[in-house]
mmCIF file of C-alpha atoms in Angstrom:
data_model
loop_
_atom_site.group_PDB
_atom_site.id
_atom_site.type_symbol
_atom_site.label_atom_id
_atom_site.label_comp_id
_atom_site.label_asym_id
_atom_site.label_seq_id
_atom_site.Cartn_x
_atom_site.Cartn_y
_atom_site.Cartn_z
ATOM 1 C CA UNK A 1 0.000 0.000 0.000
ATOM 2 C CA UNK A 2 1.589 3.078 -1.057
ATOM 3 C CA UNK A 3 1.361 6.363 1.447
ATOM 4 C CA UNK A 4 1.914 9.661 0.461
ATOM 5 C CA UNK A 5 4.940 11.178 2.085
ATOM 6 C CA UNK A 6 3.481 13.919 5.105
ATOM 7 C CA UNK A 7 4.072 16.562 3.223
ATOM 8 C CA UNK A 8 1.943 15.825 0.464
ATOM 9 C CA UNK A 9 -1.264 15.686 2.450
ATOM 10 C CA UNK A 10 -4.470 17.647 1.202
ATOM 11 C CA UNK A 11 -5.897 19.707 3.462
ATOM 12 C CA UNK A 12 -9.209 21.552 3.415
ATOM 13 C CA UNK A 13 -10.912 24.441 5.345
ATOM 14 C CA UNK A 14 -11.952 22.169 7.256
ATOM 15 C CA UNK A 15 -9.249 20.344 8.970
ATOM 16 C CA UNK A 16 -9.694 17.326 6.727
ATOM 17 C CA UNK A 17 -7.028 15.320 4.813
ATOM 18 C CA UNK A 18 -6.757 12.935 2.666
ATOM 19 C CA UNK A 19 -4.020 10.423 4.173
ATOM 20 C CA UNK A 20 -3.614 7.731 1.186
ATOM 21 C CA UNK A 21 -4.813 7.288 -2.303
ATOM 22 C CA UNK A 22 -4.014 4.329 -3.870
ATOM 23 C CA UNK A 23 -4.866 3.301 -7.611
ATOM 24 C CA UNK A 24 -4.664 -0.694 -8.488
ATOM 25 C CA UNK A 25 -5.158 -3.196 -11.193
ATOM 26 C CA UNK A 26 -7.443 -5.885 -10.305
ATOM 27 C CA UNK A 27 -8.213 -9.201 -13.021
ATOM 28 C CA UNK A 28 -11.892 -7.343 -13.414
ATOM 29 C CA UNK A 29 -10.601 -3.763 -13.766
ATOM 30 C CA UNK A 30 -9.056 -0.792 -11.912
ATOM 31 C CA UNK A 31 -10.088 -0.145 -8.573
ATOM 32 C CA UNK A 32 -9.473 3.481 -6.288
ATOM 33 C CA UNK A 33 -8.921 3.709 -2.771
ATOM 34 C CA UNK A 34 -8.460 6.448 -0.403
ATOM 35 C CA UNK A 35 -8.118 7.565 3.159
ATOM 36 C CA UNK A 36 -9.457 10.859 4.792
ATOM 37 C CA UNK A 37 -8.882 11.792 8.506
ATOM 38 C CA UNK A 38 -11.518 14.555 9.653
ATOM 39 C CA UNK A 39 -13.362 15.297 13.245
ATOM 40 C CA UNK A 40 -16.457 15.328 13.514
ATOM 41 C CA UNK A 41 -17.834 18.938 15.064
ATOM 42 C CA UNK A 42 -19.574 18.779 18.576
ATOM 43 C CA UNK A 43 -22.820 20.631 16.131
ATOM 44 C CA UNK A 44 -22.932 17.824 13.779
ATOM 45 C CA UNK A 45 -22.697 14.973 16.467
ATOM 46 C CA UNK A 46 -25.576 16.568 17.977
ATOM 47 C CA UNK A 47 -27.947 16.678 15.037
ATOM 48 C CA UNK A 48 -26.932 12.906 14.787
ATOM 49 C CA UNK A 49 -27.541 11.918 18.502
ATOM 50 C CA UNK A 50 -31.288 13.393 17.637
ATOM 51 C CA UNK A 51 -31.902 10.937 14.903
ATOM 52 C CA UNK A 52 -31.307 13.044 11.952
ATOM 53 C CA UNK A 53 -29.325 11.346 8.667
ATOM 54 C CA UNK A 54 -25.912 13.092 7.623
ATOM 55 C CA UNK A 55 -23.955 12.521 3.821
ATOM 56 C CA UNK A 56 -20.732 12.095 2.859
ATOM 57 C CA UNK A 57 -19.335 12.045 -0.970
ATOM 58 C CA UNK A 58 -16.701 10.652 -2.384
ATOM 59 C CA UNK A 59 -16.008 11.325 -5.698
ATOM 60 C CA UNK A 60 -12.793 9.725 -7.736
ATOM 61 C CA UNK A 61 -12.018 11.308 -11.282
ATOM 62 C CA UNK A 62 -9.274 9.736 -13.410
ATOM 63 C CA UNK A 63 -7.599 11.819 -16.437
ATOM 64 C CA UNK A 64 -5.445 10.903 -19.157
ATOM 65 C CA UNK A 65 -3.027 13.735 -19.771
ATOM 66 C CA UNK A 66 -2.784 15.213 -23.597
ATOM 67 C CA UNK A 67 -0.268 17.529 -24.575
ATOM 68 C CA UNK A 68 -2.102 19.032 -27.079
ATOM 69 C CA UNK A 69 -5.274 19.552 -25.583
ATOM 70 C CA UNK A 70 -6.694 19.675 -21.736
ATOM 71 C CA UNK A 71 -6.707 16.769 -20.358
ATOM 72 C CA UNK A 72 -9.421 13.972 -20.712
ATOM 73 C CA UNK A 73 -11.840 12.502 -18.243
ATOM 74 C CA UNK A 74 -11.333 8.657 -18.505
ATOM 75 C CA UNK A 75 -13.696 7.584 -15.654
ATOM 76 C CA UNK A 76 -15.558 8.833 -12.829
ATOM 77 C CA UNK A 77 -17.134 6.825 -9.644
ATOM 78 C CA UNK A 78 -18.990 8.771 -6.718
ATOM 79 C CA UNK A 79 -20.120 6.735 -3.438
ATOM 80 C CA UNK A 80 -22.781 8.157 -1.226
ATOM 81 C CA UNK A 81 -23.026 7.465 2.229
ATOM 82 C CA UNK A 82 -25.737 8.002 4.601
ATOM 83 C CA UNK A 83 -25.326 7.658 8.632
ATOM 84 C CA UNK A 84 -27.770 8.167 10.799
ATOM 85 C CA UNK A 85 -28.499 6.954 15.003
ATOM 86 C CA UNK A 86 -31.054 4.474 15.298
ATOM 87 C CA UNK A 87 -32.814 5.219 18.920
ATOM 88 C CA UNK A 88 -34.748 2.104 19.346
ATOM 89 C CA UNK A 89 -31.496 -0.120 19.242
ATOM 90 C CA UNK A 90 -28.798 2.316 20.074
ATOM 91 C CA UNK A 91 -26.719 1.525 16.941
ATOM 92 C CA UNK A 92 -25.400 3.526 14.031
ATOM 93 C CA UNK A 93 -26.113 2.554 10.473
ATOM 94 C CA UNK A 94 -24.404 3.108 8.001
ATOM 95 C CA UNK A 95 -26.063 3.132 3.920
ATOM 96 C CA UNK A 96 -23.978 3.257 0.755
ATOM 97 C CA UNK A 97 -24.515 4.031 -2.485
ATOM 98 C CA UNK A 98 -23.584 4.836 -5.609
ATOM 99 C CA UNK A 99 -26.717 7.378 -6.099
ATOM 100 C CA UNK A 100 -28.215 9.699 -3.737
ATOM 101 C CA UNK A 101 -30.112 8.401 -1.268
ATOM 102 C CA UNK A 102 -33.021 11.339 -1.209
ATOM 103 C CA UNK A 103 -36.287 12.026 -3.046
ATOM 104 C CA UNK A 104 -38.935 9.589 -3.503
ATOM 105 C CA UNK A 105 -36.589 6.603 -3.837
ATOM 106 C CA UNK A 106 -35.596 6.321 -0.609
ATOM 107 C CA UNK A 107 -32.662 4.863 0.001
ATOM 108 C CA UNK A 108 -32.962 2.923 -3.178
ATOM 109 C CA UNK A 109 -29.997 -0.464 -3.598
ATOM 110 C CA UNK A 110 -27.817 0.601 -1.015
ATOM 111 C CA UNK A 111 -25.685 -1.925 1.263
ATOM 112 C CA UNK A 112 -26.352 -1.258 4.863
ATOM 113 C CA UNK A 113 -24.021 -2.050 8.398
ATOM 114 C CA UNK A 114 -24.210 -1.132 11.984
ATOM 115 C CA UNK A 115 -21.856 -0.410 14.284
ATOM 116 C CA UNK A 116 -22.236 0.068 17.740
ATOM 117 C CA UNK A 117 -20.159 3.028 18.070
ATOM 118 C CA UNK A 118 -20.075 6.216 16.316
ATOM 119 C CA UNK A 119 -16.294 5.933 16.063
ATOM 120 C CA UNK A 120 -16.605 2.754 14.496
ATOM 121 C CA UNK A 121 -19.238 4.163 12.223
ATOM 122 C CA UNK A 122 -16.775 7.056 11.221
ATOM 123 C CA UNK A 123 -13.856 4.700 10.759
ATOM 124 C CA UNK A 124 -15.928 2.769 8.008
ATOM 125 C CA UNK A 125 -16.816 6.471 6.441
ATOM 126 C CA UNK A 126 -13.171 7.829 6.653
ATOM 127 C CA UNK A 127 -11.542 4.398 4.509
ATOM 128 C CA UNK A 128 -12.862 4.813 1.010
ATOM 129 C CA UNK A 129 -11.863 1.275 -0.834
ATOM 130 C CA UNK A 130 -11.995 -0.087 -4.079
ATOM 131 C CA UNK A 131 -14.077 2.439 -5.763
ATOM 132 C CA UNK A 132 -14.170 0.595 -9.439
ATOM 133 C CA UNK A 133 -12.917 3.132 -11.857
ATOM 134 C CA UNK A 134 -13.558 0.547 -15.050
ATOM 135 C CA UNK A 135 -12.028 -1.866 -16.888
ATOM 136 C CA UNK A 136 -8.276 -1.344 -18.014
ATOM 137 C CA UNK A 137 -8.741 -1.403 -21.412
ATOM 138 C CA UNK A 138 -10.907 1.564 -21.069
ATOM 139 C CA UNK A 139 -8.220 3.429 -18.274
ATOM 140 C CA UNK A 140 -5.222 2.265 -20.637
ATOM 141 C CA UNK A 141 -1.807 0.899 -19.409
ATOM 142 C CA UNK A 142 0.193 4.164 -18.865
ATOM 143 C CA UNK A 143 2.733 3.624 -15.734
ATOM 144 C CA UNK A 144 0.893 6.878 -14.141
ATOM 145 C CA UNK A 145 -2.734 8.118 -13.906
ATOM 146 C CA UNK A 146 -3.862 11.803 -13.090
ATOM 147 C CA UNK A 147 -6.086 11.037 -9.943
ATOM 148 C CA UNK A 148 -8.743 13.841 -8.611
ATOM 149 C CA UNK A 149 -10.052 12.732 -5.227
ATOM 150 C CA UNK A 150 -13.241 14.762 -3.641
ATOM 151 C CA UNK A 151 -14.822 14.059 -0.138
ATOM 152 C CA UNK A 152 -17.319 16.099 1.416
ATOM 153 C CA UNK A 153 -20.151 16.610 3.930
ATOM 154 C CA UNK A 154 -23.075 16.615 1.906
ATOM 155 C CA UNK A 155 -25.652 19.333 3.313
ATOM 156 C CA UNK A 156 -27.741 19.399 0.567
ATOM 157 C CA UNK A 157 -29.210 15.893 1.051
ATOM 158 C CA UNK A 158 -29.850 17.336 4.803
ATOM 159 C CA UNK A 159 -33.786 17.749 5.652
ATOM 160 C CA UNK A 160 -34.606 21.217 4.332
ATOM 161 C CA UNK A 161 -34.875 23.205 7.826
ATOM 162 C CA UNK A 162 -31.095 22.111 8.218
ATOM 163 C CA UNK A 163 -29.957 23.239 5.019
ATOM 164 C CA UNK A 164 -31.285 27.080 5.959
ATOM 165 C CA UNK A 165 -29.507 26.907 9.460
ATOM 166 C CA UNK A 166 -26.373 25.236 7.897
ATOM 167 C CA UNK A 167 -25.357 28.308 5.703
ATOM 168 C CA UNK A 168 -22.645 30.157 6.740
ATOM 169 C CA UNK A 169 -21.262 27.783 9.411
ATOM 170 C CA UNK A 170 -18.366 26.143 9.304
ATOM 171 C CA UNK A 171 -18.937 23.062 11.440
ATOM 172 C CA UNK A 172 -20.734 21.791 8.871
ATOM 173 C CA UNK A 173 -18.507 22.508 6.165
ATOM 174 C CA UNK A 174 -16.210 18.631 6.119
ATOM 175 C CA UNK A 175 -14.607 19.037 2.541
ATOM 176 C CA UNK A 176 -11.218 18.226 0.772
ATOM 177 C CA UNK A 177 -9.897 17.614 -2.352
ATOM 178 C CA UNK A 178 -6.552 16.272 -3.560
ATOM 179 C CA UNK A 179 -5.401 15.410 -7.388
ATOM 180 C CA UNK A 180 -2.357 13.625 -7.642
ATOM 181 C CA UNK A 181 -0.293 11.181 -10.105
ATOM 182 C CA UNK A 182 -0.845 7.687 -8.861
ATOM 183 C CA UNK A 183 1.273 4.614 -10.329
ATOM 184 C CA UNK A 184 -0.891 1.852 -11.066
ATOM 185 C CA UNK A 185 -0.256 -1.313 -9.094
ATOM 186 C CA UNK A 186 -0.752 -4.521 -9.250
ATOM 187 C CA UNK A 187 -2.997 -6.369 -7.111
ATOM 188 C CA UNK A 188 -1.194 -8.917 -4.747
#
């Protein structure tokens, strides 16, 4: 697993970073992983503790690089991840998906997991693995990919009271972006 060196680290507003970004080559195509490190403010673990859902988005872009022209978008993968407190059982679930879970589809084909902590719960939020970026015919073989990484707090999937009261504060602004060259390893 390759780290980035310390100083390398993206950092948002927010206090976020992104810790590790890894790009491999898989027999069924070329997977994306990352690792963010972000606290969670005291405001935000509040509106959790009362039962209300928060997002998170992580979005993985991967360019090939053109000399003569800007550079092209070979594939992008977003996950979506909904946690929320469950009263009644005292757990944390945790929903993922690769569309929005709002609107009148619910949560729509999501998987699902509880935890019984909301560390635990965070921990599973803050490792991003083997987002599938496609198959590596349609990536190419080049020894380096261009690799833009996005993860954010998603306020406006937030019940629409919250996403007046949100504006303006930074508690509830969890958001950092990195783009980086990435070798492409091989799986072991």
């Amino acid at each position: 697993m390759s780290l980035l060196p310390a100083a390398a680290f993206a950092q948002g507003r927010s206090g976020a970073t992104i810790t590790q970004m890894r790009l491999e080559q898989a027999d069924d195509g070329v997977y994306f992983s990352a690792a963010v490190q972000f606290e969670l403010p005291s405001l935000v673990e509040e509106v959790l503790d009362k039962g209300i859902a928060i997002y998170f988005v992580a979005e993985a872009e991967l360019f090939q690089e053109r000399w003569y022209w800007t550079d092209r978008k070979v594939a992008q993968v977003t996950r979506h991840m909904r946690l929320a407190y469950q009263p009644l059982t005292r757990r944390w679930r945790l929903n993922v998906s690769a569309a929005p879970m709002t609107g009148a589809a619910g949560l729509g084909i999501s998987l699902n997991q509880n935890f019984d902590t909301l560390g635990d719960a965070l921990d599973a939020i803050k490792r991003v693995g083997r987002l599938r970026m496609g198959d590596l015919a349609e990536i190419g073989d080049d020894p380096q990919h261009q690799v833009t990484f996005r993860f954010r707090l998603d306020t406006s999937q937030l019940p629409r009271p919250f996403q007046i009261g949100v504006v303006g504060q930074a508690d509830w602004n969890i958001a950092v972006e990195r783009t980086a060259k990435l070798p492409l390893e091989k799986q072991k």
